[in-house]
PDB file of C-alpha atoms and ligand atoms in Angstrom:
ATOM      1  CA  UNK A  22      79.675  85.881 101.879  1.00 49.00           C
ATOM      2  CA  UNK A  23      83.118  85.475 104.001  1.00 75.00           C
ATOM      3  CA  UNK A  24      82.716  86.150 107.721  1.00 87.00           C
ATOM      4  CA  UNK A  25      86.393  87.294 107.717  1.00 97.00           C
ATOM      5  CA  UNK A  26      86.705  90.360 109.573  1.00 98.00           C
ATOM      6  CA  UNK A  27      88.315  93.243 107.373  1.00 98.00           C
ATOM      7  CA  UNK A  28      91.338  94.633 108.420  1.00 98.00           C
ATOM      8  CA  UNK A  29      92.911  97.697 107.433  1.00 98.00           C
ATOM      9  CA  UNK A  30      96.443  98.014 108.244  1.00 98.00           C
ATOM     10  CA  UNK A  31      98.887 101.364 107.910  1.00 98.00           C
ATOM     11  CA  UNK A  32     102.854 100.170 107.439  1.00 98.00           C
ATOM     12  CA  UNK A  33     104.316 103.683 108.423  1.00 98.00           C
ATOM     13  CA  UNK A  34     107.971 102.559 107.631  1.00 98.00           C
ATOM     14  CA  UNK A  35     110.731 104.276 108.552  1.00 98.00           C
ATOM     15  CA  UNK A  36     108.580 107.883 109.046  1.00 98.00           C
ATOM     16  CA  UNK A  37     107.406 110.175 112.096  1.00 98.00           C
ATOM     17  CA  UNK A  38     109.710 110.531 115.134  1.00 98.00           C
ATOM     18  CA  UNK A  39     107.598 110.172 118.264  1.00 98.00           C
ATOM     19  CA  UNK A  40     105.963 112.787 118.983  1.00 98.00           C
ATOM     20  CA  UNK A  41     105.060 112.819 115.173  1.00 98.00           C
ATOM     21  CA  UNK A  42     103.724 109.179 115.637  1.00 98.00           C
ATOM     22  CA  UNK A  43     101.857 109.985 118.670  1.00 98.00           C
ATOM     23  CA  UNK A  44     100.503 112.809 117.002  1.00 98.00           C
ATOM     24  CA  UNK A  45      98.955 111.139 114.401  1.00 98.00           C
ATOM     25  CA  UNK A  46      97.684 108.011 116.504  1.00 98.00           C
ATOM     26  CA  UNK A  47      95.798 110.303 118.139  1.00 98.00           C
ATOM     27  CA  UNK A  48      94.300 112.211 115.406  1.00 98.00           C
ATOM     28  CA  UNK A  49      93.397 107.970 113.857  1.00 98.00           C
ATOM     29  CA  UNK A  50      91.900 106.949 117.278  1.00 98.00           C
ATOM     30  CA  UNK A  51      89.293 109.660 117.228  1.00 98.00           C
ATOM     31  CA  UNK A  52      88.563 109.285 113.209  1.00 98.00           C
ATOM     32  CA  UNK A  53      87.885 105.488 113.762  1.00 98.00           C
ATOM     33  CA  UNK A  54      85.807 105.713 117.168  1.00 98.00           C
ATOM     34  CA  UNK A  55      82.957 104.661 115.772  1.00 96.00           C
ATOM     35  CA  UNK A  56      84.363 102.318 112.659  1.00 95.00           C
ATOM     36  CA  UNK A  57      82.142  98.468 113.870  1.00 93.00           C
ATOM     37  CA  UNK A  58      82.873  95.525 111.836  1.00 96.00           C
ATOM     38  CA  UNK A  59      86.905  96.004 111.330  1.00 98.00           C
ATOM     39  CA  UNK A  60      90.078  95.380 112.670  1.00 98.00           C
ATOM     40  CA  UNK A  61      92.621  98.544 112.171  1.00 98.00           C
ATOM     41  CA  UNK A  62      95.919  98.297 112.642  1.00 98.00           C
ATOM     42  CA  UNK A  63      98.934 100.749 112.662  1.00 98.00           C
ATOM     43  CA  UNK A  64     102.895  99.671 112.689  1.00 99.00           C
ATOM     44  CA  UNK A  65     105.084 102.344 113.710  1.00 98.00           C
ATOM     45  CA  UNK A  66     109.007 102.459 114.148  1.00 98.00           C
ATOM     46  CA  UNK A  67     109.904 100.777 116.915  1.00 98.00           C
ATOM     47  CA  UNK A  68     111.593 103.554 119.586  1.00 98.00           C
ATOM     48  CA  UNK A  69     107.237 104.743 119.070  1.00 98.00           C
ATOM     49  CA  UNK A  70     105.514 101.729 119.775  1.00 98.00           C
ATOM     50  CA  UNK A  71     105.317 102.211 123.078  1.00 98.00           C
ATOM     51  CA  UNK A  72     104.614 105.567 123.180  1.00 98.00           C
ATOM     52  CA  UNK A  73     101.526 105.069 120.780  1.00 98.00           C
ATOM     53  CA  UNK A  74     100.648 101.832 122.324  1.00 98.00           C
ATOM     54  CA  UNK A  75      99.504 104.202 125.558  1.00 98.00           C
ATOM     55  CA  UNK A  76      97.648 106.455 122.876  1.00 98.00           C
ATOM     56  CA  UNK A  77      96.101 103.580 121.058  1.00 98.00           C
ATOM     57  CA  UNK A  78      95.108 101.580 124.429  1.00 97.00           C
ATOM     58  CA  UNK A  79      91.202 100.763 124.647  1.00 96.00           C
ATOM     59  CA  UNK A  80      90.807 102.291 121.395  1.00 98.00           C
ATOM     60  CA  UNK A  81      89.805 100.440 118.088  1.00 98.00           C
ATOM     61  CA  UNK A  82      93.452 100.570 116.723  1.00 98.00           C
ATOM     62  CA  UNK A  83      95.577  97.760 117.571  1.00 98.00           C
ATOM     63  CA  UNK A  84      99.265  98.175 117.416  1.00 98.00           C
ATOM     64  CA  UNK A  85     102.138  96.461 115.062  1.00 98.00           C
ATOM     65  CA  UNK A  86     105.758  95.968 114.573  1.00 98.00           C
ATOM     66  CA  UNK A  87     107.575  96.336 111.675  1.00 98.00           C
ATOM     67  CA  UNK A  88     109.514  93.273 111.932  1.00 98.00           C
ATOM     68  CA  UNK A  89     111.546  90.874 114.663  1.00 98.00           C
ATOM     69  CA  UNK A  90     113.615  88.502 115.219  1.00 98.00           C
ATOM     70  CA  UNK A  91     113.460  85.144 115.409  1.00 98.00           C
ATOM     71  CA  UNK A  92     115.720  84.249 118.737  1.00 98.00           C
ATOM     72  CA  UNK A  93     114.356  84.834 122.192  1.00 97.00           C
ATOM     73  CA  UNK A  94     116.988  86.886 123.403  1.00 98.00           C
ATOM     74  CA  UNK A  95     120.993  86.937 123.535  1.00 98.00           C
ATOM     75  CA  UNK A  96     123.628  89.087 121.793  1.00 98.00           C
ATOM     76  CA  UNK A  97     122.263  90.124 118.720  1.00 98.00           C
ATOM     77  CA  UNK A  98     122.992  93.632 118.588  1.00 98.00           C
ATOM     78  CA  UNK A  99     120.164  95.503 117.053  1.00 98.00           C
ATOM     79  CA  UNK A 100     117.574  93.007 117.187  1.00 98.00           C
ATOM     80  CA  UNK A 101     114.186  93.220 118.948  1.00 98.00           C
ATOM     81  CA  UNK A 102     112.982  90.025 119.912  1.00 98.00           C
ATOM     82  CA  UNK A 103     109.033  88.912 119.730  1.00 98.00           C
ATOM     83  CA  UNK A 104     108.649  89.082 123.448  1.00 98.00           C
ATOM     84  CA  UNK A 105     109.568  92.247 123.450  1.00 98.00           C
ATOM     85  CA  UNK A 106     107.293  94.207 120.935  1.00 98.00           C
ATOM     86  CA  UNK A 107     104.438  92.070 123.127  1.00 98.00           C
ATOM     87  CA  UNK A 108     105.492  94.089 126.161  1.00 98.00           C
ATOM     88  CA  UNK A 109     105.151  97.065 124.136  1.00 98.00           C
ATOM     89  CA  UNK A 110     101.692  96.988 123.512  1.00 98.00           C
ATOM     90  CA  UNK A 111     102.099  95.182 120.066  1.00 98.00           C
ATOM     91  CA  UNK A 112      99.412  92.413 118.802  1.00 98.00           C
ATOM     92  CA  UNK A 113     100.758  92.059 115.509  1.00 98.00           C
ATOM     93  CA  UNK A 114     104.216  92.036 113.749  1.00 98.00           C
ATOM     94  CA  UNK A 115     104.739  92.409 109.602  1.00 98.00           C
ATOM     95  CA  UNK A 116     107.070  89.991 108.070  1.00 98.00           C
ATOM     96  CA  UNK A 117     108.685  89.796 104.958  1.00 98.00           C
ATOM     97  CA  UNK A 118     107.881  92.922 103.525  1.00 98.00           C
ATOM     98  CA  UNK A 119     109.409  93.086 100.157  1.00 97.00           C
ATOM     99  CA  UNK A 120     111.351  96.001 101.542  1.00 97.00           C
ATOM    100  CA  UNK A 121     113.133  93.911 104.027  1.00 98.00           C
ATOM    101  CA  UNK A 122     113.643  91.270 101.335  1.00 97.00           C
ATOM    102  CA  UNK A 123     115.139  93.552  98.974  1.00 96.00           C
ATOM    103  CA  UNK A 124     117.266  95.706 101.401  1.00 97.00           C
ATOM    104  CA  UNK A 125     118.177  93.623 104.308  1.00 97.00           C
ATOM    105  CA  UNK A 126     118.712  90.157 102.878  1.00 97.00           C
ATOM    106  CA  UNK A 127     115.231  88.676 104.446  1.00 98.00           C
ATOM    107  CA  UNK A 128     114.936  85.074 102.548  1.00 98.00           C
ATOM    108  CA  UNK A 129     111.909  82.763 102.461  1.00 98.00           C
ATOM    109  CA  UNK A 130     114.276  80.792 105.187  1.00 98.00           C
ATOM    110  CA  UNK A 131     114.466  83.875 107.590  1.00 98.00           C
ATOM    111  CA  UNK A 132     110.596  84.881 107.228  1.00 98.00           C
ATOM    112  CA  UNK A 133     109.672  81.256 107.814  1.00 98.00           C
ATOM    113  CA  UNK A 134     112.212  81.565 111.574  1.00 98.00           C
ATOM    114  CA  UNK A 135     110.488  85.192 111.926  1.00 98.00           C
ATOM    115  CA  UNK A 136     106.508  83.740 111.895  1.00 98.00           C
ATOM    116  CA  UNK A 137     107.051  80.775 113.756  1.00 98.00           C
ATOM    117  CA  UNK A 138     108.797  83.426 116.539  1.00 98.00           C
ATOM    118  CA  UNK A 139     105.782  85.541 116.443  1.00 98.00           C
ATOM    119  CA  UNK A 140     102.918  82.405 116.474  1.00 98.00           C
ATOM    120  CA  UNK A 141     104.957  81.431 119.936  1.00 98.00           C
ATOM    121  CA  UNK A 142     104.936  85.168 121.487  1.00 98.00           C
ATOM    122  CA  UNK A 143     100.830  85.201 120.605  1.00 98.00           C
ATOM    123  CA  UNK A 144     101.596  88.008 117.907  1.00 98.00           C
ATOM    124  CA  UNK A 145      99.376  87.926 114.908  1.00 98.00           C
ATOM    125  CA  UNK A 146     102.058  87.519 111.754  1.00 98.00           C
ATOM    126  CA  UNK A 147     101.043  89.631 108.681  1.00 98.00           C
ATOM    127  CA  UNK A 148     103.293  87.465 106.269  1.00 98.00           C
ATOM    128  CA  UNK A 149     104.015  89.605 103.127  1.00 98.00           C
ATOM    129  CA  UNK A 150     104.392  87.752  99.615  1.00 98.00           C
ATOM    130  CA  UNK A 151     104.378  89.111  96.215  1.00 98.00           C
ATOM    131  CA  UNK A 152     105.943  88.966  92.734  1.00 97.00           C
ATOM    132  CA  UNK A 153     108.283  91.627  91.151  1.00 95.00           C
ATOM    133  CA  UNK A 154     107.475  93.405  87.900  1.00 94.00           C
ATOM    134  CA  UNK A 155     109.800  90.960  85.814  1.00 94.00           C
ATOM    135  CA  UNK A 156     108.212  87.797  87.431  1.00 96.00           C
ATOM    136  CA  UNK A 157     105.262  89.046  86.390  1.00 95.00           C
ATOM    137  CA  UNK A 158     106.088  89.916  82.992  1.00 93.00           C
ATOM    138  CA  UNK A 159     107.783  86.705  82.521  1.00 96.00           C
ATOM    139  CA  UNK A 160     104.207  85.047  82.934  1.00 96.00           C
ATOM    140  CA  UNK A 161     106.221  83.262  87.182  1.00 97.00           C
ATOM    141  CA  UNK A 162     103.443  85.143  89.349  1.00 97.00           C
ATOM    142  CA  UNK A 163     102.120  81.804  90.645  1.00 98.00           C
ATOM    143  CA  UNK A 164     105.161  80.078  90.721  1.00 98.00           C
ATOM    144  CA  UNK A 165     106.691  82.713  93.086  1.00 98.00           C
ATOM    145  CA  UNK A 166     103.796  83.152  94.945  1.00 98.00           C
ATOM    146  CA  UNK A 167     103.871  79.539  95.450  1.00 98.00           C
ATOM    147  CA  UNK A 168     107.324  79.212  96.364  1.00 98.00           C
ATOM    148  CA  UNK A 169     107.480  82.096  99.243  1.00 98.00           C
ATOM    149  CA  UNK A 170     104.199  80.635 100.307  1.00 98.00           C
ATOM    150  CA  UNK A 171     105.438  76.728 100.823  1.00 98.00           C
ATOM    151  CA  UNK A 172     109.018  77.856 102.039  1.00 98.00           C
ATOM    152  CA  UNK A 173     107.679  80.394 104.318  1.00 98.00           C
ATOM    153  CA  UNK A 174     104.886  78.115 106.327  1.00 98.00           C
ATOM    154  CA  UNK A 175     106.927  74.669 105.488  1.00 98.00           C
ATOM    155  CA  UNK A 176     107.043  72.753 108.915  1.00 97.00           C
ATOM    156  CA  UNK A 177     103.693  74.705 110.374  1.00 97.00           C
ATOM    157  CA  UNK A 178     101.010  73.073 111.345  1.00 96.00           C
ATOM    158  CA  UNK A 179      97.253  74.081 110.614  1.00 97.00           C
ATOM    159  CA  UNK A 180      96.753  74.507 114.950  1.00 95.00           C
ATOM    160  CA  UNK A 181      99.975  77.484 114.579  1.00 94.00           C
ATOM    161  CA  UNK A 182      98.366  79.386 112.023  1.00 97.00           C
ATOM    162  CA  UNK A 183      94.767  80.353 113.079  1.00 96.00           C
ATOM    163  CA  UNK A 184      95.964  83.612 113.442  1.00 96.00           C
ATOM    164  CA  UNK A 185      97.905  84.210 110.293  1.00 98.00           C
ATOM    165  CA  UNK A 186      97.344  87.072 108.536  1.00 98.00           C
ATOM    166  CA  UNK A 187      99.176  87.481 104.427  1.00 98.00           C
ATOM    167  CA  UNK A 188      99.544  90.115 102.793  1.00 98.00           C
ATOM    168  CA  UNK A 189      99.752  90.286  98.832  1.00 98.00           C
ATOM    169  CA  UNK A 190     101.910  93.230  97.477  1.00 97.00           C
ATOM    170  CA  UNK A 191     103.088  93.274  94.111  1.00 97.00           C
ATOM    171  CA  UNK A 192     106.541  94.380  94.610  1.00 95.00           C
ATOM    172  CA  UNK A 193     105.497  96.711  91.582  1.00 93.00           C
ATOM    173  CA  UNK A 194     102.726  98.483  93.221  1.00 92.00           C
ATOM    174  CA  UNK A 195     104.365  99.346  96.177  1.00 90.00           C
ATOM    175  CA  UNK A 196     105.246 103.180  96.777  1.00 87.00           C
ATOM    176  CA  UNK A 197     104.387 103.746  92.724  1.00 88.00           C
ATOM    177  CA  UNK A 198     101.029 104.805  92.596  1.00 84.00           C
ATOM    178  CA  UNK A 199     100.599 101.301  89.491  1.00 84.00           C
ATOM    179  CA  UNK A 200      97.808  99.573  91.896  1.00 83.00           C
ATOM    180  CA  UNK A 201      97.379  96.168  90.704  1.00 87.00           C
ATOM    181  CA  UNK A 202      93.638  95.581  88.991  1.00 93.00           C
ATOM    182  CA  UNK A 203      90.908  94.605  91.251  1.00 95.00           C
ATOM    183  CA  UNK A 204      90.595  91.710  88.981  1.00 96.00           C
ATOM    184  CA  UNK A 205      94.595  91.092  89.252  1.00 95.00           C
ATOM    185  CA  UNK A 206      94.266  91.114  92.754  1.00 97.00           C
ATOM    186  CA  UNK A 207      91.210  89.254  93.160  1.00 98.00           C
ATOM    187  CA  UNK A 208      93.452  86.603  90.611  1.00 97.00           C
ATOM    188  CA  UNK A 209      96.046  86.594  92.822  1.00 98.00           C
ATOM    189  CA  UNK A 210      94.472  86.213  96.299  1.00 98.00           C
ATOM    190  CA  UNK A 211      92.558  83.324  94.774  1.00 98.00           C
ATOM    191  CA  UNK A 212      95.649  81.488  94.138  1.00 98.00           C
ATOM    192  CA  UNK A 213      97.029  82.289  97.359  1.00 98.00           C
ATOM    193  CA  UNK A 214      93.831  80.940  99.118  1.00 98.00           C
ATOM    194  CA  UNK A 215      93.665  77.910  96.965  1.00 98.00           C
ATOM    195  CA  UNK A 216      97.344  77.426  97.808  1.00 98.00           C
ATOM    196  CA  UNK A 217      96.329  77.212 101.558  1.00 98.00           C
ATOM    197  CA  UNK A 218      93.399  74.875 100.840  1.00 98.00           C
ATOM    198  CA  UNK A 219      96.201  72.697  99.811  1.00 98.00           C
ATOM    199  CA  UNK A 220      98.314  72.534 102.587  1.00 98.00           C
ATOM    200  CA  UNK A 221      96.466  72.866 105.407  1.00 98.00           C
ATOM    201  CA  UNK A 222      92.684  72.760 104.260  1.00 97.00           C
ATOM    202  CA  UNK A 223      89.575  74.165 103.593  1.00 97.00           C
ATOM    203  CA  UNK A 224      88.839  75.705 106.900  1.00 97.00           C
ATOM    204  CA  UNK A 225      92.282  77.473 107.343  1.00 98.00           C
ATOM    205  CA  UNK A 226      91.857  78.397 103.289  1.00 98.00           C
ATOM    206  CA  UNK A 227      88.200  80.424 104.520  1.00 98.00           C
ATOM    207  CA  UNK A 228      89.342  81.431 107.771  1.00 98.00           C
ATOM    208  CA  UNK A 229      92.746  83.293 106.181  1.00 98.00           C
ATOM    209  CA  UNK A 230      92.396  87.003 105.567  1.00 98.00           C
ATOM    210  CA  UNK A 231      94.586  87.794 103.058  1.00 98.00           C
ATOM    211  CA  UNK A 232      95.266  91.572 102.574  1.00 98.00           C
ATOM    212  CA  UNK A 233      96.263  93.482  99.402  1.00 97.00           C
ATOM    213  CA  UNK A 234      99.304  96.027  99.316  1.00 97.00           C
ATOM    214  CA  UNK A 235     100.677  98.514  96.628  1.00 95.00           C
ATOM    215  CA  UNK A 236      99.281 101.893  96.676  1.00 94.00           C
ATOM    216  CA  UNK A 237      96.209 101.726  98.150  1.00 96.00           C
ATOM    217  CA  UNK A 238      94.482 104.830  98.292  1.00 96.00           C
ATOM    218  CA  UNK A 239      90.708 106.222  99.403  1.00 98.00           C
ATOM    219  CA  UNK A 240      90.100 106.062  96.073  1.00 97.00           C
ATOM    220  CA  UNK A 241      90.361 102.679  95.039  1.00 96.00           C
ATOM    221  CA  UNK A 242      90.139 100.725  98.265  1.00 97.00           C
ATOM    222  CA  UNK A 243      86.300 100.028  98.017  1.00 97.00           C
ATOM    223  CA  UNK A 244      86.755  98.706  94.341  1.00 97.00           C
ATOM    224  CA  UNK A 245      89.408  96.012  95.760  1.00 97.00           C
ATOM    225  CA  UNK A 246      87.517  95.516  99.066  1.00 97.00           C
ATOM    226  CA  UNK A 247      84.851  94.309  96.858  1.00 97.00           C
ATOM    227  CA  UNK A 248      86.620  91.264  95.249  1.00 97.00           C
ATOM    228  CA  UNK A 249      85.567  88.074  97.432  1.00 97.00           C
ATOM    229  CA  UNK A 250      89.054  87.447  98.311  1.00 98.00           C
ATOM    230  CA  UNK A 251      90.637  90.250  99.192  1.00 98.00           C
ATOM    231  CA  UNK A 252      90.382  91.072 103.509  1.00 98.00           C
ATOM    232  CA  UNK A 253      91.801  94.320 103.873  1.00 98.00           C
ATOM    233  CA  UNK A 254      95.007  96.450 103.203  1.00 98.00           C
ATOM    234  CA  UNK A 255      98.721  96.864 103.875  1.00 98.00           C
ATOM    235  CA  UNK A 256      98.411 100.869 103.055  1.00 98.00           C
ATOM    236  CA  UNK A 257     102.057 102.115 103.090  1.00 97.00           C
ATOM    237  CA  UNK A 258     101.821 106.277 101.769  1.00 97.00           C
ATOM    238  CA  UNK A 259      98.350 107.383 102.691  1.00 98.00           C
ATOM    239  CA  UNK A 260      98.369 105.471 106.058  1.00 98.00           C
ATOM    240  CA  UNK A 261     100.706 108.297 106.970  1.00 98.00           C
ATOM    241  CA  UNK A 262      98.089 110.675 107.017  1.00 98.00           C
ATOM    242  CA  UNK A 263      95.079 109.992 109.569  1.00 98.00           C
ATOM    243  CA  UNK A 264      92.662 111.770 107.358  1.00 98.00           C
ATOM    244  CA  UNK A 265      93.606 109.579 104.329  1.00 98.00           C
ATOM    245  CA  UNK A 266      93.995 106.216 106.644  1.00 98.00           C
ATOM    246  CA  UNK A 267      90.412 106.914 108.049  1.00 98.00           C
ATOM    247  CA  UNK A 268      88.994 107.474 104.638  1.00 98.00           C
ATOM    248  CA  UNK A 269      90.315 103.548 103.772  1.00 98.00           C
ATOM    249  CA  UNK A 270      89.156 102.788 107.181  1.00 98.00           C
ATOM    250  CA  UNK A 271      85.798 103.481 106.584  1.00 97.00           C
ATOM    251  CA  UNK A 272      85.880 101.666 103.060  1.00 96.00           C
ATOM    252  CA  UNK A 273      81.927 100.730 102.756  1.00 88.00           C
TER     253      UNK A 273
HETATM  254  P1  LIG B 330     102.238 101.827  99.552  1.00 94.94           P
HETATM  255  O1  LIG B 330     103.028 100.725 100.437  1.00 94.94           O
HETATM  256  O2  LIG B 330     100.812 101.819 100.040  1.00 94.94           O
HETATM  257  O3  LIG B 330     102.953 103.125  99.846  1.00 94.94           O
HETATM  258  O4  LIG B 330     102.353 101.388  98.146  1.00 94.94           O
HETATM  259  C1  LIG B 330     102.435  99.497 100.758  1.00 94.94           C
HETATM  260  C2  LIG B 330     103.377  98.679 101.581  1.00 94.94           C
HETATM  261  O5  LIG B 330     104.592  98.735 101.325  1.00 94.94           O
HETATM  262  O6  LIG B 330     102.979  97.959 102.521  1.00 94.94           O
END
């Protein structure tokens, strides 16, 4: 048995104005009052965080961002440095979503910049990795997951990265109800962990919680929670609802 706490994380993406978000933070703070034994997590857009980081306060959610950027501060219209989501209330930032890589250009290079920013600001990085459907078809899972892996911790140190967090999401399971198998996943985070063994040890490689991603619903999370490797979930659609997030809260 792992000791690696569980934790449950809810990507809202670009949904809920504020009072929306506050709304349902709420609503998630009094579902999971008496969830022991994992770590919950909800990222919001950022003009919320700091509204919902006053709702979430001494409460068993913990706040995230979205994403950040990598320089401290300076004329970069439109960025939001890591310093910054610290002050409002966040403990951990998601980076590298596929989203961001496919939409806004985020490379291997730039997610690499973006978690050594976060590891310096204290912020727990949730580093997302995962293969598209025609890697996968192609029979390149491993070698992509290897490659975005290497190029996106190259020049860390095993000290920086006690707090890492990863995130597997098969680009094809995200948003299209196609979950990946337990036993695809379980594959998958396997390699991953085996990949961290490699560079930087075994006691990183059983310390790592590596999440799964890609339509996770109530009704399949307990089937993948039960795979050895897989530590929680990136839930994108039913973290939305508090109901539904609570449900995959309270897995067991
Ligand atoms: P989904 O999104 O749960 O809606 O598939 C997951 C994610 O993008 O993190």
């Amino acid at each position: 048995m792992s000791n690696r706490t569980p934790l449950l994380a809810g990507n809202w993406k670009m949904y809920k104005t504020t009072p929306e978000a506050v709304e349902t933070a709420q609503r998630l703070v009094e579902l999971v009052a008496d969830s022991a034994g994992v770590d919950i997590m909800i990222a919001p857009v950022f003009t919320a965080l700091d509204p919902v980081s006053r709702v979430v306060r001494n409460s068993r959610v913990a706040l995230g961002a979205q994403n950040l950027y990598w320089e401290k501060e300076g004329a970069y219209t439109g960025e939001i440095s890591a310093d910054m989501l610290v002050s409002a209330g966040c403990q951990y930032v998601i980076i590298g979503h596929s989203e961001r890589r496919q939409y806004f250009g985020e490379t291997d290079e730039t997610v690499n910049k973006k978690i050594s920013a976060a590891i310096t600001a204290n912020l727990i990085p949730v580093f997302c990795i995962g293969e598209t459907e025609s890697e996968r078809e192609s029979g390149n899972t491993f070698s992509v997951l290897d490659k975005q892996v290497k190029d996106g911790l190259e020049g860390k140190v095993v000290d920086d990265l006690g707090s890492l967090v990863i995130a597997y999401e098969p680009v094809w399971a995200i948003g299209t109800g196609k979950t990946a198998t337990s036993d695809q996943a379980q594959e998958a985070h396997k390699y991953i962990r085996s990949l961290i063994e490699g560079l930087f040890g075994t006691t990183l490689a059983e310390s790592v919680r590596i999440l799964y991603g890609g339509s996770v619903k109530p009704a399949n999370v307990s089937e993948l929670m039960a795979m050895p490797d897989i530590d929680g979930a990136l839930v994108g659609g039913a973290s939305l609802d508090a109901d539904s997030f609570s449900k995959i809260v309270k897995f067991k």
